[in-house]
mmCIF file of C-alpha atoms in Angstrom:
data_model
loop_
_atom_site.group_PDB
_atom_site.id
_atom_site.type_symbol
_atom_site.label_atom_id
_atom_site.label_comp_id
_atom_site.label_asym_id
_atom_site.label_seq_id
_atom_site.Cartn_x
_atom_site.Cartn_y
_atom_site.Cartn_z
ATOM 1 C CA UNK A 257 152.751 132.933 171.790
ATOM 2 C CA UNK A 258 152.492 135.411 174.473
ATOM 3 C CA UNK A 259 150.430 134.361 178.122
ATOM 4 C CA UNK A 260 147.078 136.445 176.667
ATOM 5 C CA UNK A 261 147.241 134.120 173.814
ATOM 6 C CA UNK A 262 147.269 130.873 175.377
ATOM 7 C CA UNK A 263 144.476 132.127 177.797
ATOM 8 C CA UNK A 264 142.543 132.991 174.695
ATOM 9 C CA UNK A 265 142.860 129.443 173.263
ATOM 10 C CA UNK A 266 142.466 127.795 176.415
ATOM 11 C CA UNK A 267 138.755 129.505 176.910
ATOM 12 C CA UNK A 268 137.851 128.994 173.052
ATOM 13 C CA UNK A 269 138.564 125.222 173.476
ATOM 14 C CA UNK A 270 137.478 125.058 176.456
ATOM 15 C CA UNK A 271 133.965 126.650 175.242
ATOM 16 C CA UNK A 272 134.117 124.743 171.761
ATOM 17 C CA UNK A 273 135.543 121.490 173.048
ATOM 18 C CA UNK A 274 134.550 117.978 172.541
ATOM 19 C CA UNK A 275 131.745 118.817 175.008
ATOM 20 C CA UNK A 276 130.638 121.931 173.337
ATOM 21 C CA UNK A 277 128.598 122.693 175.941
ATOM 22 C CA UNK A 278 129.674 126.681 176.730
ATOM 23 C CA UNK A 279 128.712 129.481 174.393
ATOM 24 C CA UNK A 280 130.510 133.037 174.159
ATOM 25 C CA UNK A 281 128.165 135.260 176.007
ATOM 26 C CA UNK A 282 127.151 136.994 173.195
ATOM 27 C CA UNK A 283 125.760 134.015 171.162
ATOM 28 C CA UNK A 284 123.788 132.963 174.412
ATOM 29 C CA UNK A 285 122.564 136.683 175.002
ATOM 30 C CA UNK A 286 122.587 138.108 171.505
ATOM 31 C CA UNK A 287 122.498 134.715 169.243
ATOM 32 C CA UNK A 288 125.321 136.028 167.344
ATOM 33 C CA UNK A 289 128.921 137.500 167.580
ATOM 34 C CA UNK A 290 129.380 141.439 167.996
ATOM 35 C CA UNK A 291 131.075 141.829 164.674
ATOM 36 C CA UNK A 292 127.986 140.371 163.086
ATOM 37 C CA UNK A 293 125.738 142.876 164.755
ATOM 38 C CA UNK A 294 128.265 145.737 164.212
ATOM 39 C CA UNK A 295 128.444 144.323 160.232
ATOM 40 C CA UNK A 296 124.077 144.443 160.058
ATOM 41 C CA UNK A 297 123.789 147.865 161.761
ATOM 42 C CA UNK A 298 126.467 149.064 159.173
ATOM 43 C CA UNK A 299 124.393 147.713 156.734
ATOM 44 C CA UNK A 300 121.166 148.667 157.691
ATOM 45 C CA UNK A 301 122.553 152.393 157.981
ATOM 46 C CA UNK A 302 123.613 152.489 154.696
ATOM 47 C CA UNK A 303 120.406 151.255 153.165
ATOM 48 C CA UNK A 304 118.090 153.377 155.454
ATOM 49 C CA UNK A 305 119.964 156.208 154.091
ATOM 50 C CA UNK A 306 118.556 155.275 150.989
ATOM 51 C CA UNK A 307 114.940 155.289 151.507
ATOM 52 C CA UNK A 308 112.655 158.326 152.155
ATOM 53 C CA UNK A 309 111.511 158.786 155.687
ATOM 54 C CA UNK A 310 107.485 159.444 155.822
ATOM 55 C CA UNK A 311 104.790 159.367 158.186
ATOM 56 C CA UNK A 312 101.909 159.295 155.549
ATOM 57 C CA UNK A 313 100.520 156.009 155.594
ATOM 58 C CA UNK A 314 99.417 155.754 151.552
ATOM 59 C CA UNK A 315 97.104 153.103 149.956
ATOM 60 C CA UNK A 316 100.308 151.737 148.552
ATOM 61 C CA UNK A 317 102.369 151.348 151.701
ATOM 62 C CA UNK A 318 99.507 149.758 153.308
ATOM 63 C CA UNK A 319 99.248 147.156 150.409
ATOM 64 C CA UNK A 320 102.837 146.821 150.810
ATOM 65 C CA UNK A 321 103.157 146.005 154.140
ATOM 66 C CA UNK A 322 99.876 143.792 153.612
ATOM 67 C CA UNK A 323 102.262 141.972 151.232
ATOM 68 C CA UNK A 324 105.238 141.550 153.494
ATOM 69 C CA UNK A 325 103.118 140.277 156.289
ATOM 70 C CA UNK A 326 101.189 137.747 153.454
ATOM 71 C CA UNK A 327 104.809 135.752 153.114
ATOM 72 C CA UNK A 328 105.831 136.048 156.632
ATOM 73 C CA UNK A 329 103.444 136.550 159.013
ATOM 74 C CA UNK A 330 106.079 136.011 161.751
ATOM 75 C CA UNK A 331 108.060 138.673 161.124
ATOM 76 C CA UNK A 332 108.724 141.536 163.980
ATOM 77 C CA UNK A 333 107.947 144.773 163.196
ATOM 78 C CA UNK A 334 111.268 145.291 162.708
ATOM 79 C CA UNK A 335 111.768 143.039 160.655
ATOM 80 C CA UNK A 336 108.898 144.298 158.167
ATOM 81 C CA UNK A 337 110.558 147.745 158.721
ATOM 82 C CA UNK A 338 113.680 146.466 156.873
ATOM 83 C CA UNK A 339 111.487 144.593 154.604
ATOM 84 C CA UNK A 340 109.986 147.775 153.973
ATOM 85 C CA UNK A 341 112.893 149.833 153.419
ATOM 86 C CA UNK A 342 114.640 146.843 151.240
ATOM 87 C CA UNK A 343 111.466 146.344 148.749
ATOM 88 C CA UNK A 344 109.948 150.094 148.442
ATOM 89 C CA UNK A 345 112.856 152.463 149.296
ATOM 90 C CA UNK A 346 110.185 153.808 152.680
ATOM 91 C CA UNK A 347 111.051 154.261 155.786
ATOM 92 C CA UNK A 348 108.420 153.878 158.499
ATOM 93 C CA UNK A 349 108.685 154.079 162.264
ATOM 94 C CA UNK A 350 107.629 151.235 164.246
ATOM 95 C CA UNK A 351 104.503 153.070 165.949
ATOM 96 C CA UNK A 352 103.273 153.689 162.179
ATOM 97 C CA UNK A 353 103.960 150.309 161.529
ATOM 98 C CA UNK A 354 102.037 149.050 164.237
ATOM 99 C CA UNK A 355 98.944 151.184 163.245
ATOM 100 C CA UNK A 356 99.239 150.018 159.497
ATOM 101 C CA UNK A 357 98.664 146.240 161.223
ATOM 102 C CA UNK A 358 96.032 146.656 163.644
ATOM 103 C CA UNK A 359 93.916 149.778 162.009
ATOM 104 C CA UNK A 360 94.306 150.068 158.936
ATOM 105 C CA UNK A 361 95.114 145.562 157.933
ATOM 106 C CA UNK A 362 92.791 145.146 161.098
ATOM 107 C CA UNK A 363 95.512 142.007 162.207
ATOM 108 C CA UNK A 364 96.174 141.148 165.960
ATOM 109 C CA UNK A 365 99.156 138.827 167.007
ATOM 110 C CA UNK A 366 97.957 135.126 166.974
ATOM 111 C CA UNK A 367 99.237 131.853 168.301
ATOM 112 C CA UNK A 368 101.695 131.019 165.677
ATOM 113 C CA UNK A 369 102.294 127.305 165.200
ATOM 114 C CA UNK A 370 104.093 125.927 162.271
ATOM 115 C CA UNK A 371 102.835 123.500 159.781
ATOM 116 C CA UNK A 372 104.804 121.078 156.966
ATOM 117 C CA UNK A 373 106.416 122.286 153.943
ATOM 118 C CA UNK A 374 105.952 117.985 152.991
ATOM 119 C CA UNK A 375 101.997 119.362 153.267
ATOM 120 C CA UNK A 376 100.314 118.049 150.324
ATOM 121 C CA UNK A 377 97.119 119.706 149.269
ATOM 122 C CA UNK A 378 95.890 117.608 146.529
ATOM 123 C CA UNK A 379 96.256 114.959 149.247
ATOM 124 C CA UNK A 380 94.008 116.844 151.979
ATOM 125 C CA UNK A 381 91.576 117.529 149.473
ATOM 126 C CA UNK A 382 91.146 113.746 148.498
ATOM 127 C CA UNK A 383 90.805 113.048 152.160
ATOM 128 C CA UNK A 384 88.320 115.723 152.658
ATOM 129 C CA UNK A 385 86.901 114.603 149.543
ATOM 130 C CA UNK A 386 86.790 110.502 150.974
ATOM 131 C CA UNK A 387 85.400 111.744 154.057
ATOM 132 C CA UNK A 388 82.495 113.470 152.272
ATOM 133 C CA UNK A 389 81.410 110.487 150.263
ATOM 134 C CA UNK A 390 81.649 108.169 153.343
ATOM 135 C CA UNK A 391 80.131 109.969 156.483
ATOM 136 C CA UNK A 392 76.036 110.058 156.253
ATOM 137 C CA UNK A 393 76.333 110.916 160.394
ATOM 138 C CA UNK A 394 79.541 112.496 162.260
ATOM 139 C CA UNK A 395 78.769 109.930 164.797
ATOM 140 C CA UNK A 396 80.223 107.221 162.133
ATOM 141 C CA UNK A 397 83.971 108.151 162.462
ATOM 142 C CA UNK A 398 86.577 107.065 164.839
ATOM 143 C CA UNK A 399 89.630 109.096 165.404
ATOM 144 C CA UNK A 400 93.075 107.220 166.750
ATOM 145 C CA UNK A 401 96.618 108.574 167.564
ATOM 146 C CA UNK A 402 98.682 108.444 170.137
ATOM 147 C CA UNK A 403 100.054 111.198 172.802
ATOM 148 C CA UNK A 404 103.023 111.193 175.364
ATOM 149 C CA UNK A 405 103.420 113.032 178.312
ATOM 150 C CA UNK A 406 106.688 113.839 180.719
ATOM 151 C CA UNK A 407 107.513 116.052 183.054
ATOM 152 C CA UNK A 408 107.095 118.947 180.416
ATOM 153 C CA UNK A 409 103.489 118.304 179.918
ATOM 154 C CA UNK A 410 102.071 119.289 182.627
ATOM 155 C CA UNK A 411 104.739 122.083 183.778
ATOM 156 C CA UNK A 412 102.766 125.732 183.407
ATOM 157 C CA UNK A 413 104.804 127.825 180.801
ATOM 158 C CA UNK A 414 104.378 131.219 182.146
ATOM 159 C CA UNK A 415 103.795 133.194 185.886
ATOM 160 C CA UNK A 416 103.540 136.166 187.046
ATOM 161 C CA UNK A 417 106.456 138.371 187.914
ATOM 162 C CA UNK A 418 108.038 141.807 187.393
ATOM 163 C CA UNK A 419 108.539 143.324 184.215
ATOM 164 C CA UNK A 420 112.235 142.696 182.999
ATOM 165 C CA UNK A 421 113.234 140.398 185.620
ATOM 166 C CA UNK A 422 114.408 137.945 182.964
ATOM 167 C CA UNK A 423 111.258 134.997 184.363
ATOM 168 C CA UNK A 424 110.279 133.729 187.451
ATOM 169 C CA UNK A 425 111.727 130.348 189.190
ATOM 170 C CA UNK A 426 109.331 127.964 190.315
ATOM 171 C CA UNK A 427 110.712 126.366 193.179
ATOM 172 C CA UNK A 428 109.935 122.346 192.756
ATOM 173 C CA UNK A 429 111.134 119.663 194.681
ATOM 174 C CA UNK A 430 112.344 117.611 191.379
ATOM 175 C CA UNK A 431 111.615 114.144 191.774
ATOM 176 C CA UNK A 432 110.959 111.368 188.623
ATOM 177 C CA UNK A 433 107.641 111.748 187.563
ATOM 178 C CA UNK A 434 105.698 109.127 185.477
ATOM 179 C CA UNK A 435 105.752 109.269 181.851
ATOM 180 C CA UNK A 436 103.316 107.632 179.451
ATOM 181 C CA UNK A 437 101.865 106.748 176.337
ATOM 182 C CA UNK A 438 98.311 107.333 176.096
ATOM 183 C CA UNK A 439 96.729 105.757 172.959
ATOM 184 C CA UNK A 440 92.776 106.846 172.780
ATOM 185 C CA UNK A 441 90.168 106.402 170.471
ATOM 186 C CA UNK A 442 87.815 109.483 169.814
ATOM 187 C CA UNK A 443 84.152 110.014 168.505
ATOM 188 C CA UNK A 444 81.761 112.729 168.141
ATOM 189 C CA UNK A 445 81.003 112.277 171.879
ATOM 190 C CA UNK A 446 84.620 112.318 173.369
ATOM 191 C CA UNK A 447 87.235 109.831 174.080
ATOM 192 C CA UNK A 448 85.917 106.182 174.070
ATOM 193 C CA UNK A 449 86.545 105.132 177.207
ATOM 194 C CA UNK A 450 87.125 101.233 176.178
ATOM 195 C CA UNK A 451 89.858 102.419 173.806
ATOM 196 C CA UNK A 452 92.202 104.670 176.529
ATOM 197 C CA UNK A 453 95.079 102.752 177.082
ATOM 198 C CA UNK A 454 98.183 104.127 179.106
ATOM 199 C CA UNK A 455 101.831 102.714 178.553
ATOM 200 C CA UNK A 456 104.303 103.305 180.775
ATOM 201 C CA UNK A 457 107.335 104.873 179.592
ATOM 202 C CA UNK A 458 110.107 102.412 179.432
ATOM 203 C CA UNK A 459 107.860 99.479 179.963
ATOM 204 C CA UNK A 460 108.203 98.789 176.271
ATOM 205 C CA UNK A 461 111.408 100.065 175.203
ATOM 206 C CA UNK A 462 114.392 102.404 176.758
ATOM 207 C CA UNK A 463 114.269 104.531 173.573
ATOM 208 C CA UNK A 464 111.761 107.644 174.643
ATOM 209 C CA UNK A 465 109.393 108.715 173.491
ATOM 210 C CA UNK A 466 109.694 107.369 169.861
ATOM 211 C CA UNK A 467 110.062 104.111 171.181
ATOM 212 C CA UNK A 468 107.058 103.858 173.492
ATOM 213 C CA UNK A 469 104.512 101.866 171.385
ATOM 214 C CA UNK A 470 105.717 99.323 168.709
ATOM 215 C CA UNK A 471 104.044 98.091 165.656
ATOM 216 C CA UNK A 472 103.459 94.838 167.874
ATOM 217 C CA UNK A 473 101.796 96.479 170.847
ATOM 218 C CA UNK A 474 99.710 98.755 168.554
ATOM 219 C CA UNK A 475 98.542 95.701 166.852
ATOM 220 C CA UNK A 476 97.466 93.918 170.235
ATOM 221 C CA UNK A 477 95.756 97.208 171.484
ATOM 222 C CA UNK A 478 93.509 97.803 167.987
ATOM 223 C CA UNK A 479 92.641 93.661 168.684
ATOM 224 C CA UNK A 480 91.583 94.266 172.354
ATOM 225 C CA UNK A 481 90.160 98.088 172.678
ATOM 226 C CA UNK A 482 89.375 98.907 169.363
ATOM 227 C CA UNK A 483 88.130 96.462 167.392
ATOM 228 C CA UNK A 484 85.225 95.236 169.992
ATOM 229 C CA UNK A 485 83.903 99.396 170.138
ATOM 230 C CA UNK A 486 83.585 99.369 166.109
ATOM 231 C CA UNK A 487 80.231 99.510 164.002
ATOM 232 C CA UNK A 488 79.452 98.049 160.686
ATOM 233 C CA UNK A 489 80.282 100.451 157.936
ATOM 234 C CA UNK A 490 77.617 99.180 155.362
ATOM 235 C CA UNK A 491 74.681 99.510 157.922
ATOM 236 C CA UNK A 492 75.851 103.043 159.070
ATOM 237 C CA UNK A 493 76.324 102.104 162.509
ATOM 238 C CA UNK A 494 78.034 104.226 164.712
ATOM 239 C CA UNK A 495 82.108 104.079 164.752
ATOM 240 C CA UNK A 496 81.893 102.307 161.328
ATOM 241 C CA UNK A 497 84.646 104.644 160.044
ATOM 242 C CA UNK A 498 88.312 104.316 161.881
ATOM 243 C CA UNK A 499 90.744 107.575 160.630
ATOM 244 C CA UNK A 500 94.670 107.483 161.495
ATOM 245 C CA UNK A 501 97.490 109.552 160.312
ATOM 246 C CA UNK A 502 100.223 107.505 158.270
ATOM 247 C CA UNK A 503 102.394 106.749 161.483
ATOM 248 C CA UNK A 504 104.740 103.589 160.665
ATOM 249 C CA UNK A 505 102.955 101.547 163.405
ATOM 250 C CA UNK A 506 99.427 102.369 162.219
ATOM 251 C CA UNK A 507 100.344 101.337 158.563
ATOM 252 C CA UNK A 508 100.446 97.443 158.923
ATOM 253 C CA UNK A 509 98.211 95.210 157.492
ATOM 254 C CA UNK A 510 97.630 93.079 160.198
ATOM 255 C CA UNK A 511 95.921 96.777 161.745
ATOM 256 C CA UNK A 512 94.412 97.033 158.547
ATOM 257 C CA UNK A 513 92.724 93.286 158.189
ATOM 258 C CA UNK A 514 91.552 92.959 161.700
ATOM 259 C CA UNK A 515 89.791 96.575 161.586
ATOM 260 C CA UNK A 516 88.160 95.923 158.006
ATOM 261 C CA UNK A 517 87.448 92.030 159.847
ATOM 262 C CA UNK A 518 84.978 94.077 162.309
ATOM 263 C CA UNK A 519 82.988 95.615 159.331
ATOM 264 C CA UNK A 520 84.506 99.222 159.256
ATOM 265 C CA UNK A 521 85.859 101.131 157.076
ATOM 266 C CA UNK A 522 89.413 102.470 157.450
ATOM 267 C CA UNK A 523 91.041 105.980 155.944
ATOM 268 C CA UNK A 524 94.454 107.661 156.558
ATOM 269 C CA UNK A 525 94.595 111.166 156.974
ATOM 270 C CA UNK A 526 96.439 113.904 154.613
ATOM 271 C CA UNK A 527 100.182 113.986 155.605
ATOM 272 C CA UNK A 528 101.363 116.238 157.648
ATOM 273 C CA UNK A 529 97.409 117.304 158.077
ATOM 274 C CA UNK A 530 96.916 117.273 162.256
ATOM 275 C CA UNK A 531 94.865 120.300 161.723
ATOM 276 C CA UNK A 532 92.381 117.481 160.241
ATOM 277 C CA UNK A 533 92.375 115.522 162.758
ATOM 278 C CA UNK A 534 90.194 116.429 166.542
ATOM 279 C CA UNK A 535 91.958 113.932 168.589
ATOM 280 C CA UNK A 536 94.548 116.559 168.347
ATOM 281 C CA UNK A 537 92.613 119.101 169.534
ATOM 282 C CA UNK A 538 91.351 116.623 172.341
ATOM 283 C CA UNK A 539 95.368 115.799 173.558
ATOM 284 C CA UNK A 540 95.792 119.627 173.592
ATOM 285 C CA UNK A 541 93.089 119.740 176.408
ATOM 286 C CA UNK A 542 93.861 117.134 178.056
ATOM 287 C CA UNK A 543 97.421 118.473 178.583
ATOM 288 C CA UNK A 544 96.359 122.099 179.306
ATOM 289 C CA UNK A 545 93.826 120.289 182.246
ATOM 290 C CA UNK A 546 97.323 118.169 183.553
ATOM 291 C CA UNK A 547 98.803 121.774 183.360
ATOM 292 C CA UNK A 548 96.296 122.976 185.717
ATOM 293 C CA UNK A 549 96.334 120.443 188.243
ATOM 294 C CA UNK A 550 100.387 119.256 188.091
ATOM 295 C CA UNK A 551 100.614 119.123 191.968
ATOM 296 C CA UNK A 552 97.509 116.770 191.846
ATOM 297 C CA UNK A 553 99.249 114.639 189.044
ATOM 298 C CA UNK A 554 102.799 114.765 191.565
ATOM 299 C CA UNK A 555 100.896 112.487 194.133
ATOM 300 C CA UNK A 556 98.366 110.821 192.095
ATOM 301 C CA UNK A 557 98.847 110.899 188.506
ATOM 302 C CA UNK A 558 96.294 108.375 187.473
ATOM 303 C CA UNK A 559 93.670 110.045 189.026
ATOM 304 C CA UNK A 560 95.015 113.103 187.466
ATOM 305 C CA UNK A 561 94.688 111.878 184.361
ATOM 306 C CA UNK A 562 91.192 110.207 184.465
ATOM 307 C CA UNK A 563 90.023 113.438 185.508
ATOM 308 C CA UNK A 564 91.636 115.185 182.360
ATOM 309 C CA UNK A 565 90.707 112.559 180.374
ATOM 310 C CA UNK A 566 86.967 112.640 181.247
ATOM 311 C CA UNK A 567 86.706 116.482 181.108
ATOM 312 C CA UNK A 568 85.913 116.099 177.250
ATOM 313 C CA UNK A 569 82.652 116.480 176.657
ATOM 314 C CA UNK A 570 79.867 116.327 173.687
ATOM 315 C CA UNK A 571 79.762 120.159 172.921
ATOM 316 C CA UNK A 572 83.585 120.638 173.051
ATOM 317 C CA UNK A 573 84.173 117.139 170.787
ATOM 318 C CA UNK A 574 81.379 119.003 168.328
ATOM 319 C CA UNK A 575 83.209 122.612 168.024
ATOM 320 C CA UNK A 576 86.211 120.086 167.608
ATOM 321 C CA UNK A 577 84.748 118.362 164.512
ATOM 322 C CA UNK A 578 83.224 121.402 163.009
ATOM 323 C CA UNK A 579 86.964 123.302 163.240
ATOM 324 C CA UNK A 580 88.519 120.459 161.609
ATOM 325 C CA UNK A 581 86.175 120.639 158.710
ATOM 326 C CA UNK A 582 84.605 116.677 159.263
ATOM 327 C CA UNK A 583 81.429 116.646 157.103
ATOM 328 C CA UNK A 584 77.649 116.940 158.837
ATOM 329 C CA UNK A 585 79.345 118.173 161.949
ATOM 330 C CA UNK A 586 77.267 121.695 161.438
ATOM 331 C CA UNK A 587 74.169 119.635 161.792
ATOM 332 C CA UNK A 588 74.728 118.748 164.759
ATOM 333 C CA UNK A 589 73.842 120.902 168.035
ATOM 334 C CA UNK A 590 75.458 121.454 171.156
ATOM 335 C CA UNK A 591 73.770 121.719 174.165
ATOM 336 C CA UNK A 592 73.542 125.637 174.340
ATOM 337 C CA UNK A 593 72.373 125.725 170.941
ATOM 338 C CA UNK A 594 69.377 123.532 171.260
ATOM 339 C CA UNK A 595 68.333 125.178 174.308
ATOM 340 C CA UNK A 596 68.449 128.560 171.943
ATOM 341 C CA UNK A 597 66.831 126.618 169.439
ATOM 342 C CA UNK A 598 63.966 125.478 172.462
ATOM 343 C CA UNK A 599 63.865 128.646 173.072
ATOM 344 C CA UNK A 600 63.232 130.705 169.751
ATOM 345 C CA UNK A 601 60.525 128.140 169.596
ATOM 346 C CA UNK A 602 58.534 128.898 172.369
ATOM 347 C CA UNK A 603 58.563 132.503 171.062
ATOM 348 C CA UNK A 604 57.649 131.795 167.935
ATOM 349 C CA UNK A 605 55.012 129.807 168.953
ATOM 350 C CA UNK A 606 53.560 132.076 171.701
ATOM 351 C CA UNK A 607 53.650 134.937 169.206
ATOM 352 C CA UNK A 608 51.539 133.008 166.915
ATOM 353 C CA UNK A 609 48.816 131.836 169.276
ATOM 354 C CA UNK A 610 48.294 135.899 170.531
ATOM 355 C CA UNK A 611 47.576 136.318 166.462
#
C-alpha cells in the first residue's frame, strides 16, 4: 500500500470512526457524494432530452402541475420540473413554473409543518362528533397538555444580515439557562391560572425532556390544580368537560376517577390530532412571546414567563377555538366584533328613527 493510500484510510476512519462525528465535505455541503450528483445530472440529461421544451402554459400542463403539487406540496420547483418532465414528457423553465403556481393555481409558499401518517380520520371525526353532542357552551371544555422549554425556546431563529453570507452569529454569553415543564389548563378565556404549574427540569428525573413529568406527579397535579377549577358536567357548568391527548401519563385511571369524582366529563383527543387541540396554539404563543423577550427571561425567567403566560387573552383563546373547529365557538364574539356589532346597531337604529 503506497503512503497516498494509508493517508486515504487514515482520514476515512478517522471521519467514519467509532465517533462518527466528521463528514466528507461534500455530504455536509452537498448532502451527498459527487459521483451521486454527477450520476443524477447524467440522468436528468438524458431524460430532459426526451421531453419537448415549451413555453405555452396549456389547460393541461396547468392541471398537471396542479396534480404534482396535490401529492407533494413541498416539492421545489425543481423538483416539480423533473416531476414534470418524468410524468408528461414537458419541459418547463422554472420562471414558467413559478407563474403556473402563483397566477394561474393562485398558491403562495406557506408554513409547512408535518402531520402523522398514524392520523386516523374516522377517529377525529368521532371526537369531533363527541364534542358536538357534549358542548351546549364553549365555555364548558377544559384543554390540558403539557409544554417544555430550554434554551432553544426562546432563541430567535432568524436576523438580519447580508445576502449569501451563509447566517449571522449572535454573540451570547452561554451560560445554563432554566428549563421547565409547564403543565396548564386552558378554557375559552385563556390559561387557568390555578392550573399553571412549572417543573423544573431535572427536579423529577435526569432523563430530559421525556422524563420531566411522571404518571405520579401528573396524578398529584390533576388532584391539586385541576380538579378544584372543574364544573359539574350534568348542570352545564363551566369547565365541566376536561380534553387530553392519549399521552401515557394522562391515560391512568386514577386521572380518570378523580376527574369524573369532581362531576366532569372527560374525552381524549384524535391521535396524532394537535391541530384539534388550542392549548397548542396557546404554547406556540407563549414561546414566540419568550422569543421576544429572551434577554428578559436570561435574568429573570419567572417573570418572563408570567408575562408570556398572561399575554393570552379572551379574543385570541376565541380565534383559537374557532380554528380548531370546537363546536359553538362561532357564537361567540370577540371584543372587536361586538363593538362592530354595537355599532351596526346604532346605525340601524338611527336610520330608522329619521323614517
Amino acid at each position: 500500500m503506497s503512503t497516498d493510500d494509508t493517508s486515504v484510510d487514515a482520514s476515512f476512519s478517522c471521519s467514519f470512526g467509532k465517533k462518527d462525528t466528521l463528514l466528507p465535505a461534500c455530504l455536509e455541503e452537498y448532502g451527498e457524494y459527487p459521483y451521486e450528483t454527477k450520476a443524477e445530472r447524467k440522468k436528468l440529461r438524458k431524460l430532459y432530452k426526451k421531453c419537448k421544451y415549451t413555453n405555452i402554459v396549456t389547460h393541461a400542463i396547468v392541471e398537471a402541475v396542479g396534480a404534482i403539487i396535490e401529492e407533494h406540496p413541498e416539492f421545489f420547483l425543481d423538483e416539480i420540473q423533473q416531476a414534470l418532465a418524468k410524468n408528461n414528457k414537458t419541459l418547463l423553465s422554472l420562471s414558467t413554473i413559478h407563474r403556473i403556481l402563483t397566477e394561474k393555481l393562485g398558491l403562495s409558499l406557506q408554513v409547512c409543518y408535518e402531520s402523522a401518517k398514524q392520523r386516523n380520520e374516522v377517529e377525529r371525526l368521532r371526537y369531533k362528533r363527541a364534542l358536538e353532542t357534549l358542548v351546549s357552551d364553549p365555555a364548558q371544555i377544559v384543554f390540558v397538555d403539557e409544554t417544555h422549554k430550554d434554551r432553544r425556546a426562546s432563541r430567535r431563529r432568524r436576523a438580519w444580515g447580508k445576502r449569501n453570507s451563509g447566517g449571522v452569529a449572535l454573540k451570547r454569553w452561554f451560560k445554563n439557562t432554566v428549563r421547565y415543564t409547564m403543565i396548564a389548563a386552558l378554557d375559552i378565556n385563556g390559561f387557568i391560572s390555578e392550573t399553571v404549574d412549572c417543573v423544573i427540569r431535572d427536579e423529577i428525573s435526569s432523563e430530559g425532556a421525556a422524563g420531566t413529568v411522571n404518571a405520579e406527579y401528573f396524578e398529584s397535579w390533576v388532584e391539586n390544580f385541576l380538579c378544584p377549577t372543574l364544573g359539574n358536567f350534568l348542570k352545564a357548568e363551566a369547565r365541566s368537560i376536561v380534553v387530553m391527548d392519549n399521552a401515557s401519563t394522562h391515560m391512568d385511571s386514577r386521572v380518570a376517577d378523580m376527574i369524573r369524582a369532581t362531576g366532569a366529563y372527560l374525552l381524549y383527543t384524535a391521535p396524532y390530532s394537535p391541530d384539534l387541540n388550542p392549548i397548542e396554539l396557546a404554547f406556540n404563543i407563549y414561546k414566540n412571546h419568550l422569543k421576544k423577550n429572551e434577554i428578559a427571561f436570561e435574568y429573570d425567567w419567572y417573570r418572563t414567563h408570567m408575562a408570556a403566560f398572561q399575554s393570552r387573552n379572551r379574543d385570541i383563546c376565541i380565534k383559537e377555538f374557532r380554528r380548531c373547529e370546537v363546536p359553538l365557538s362561532n357564537q361567540i364574539l370577540t371584543t372587536v366584533e361586538e363593538e362592530e356589532l354595537a355599532s351596526n346597531l346604532i346605525v340601524a337604529l338611527t336610520v330608522n328613527h329619521s323614517l
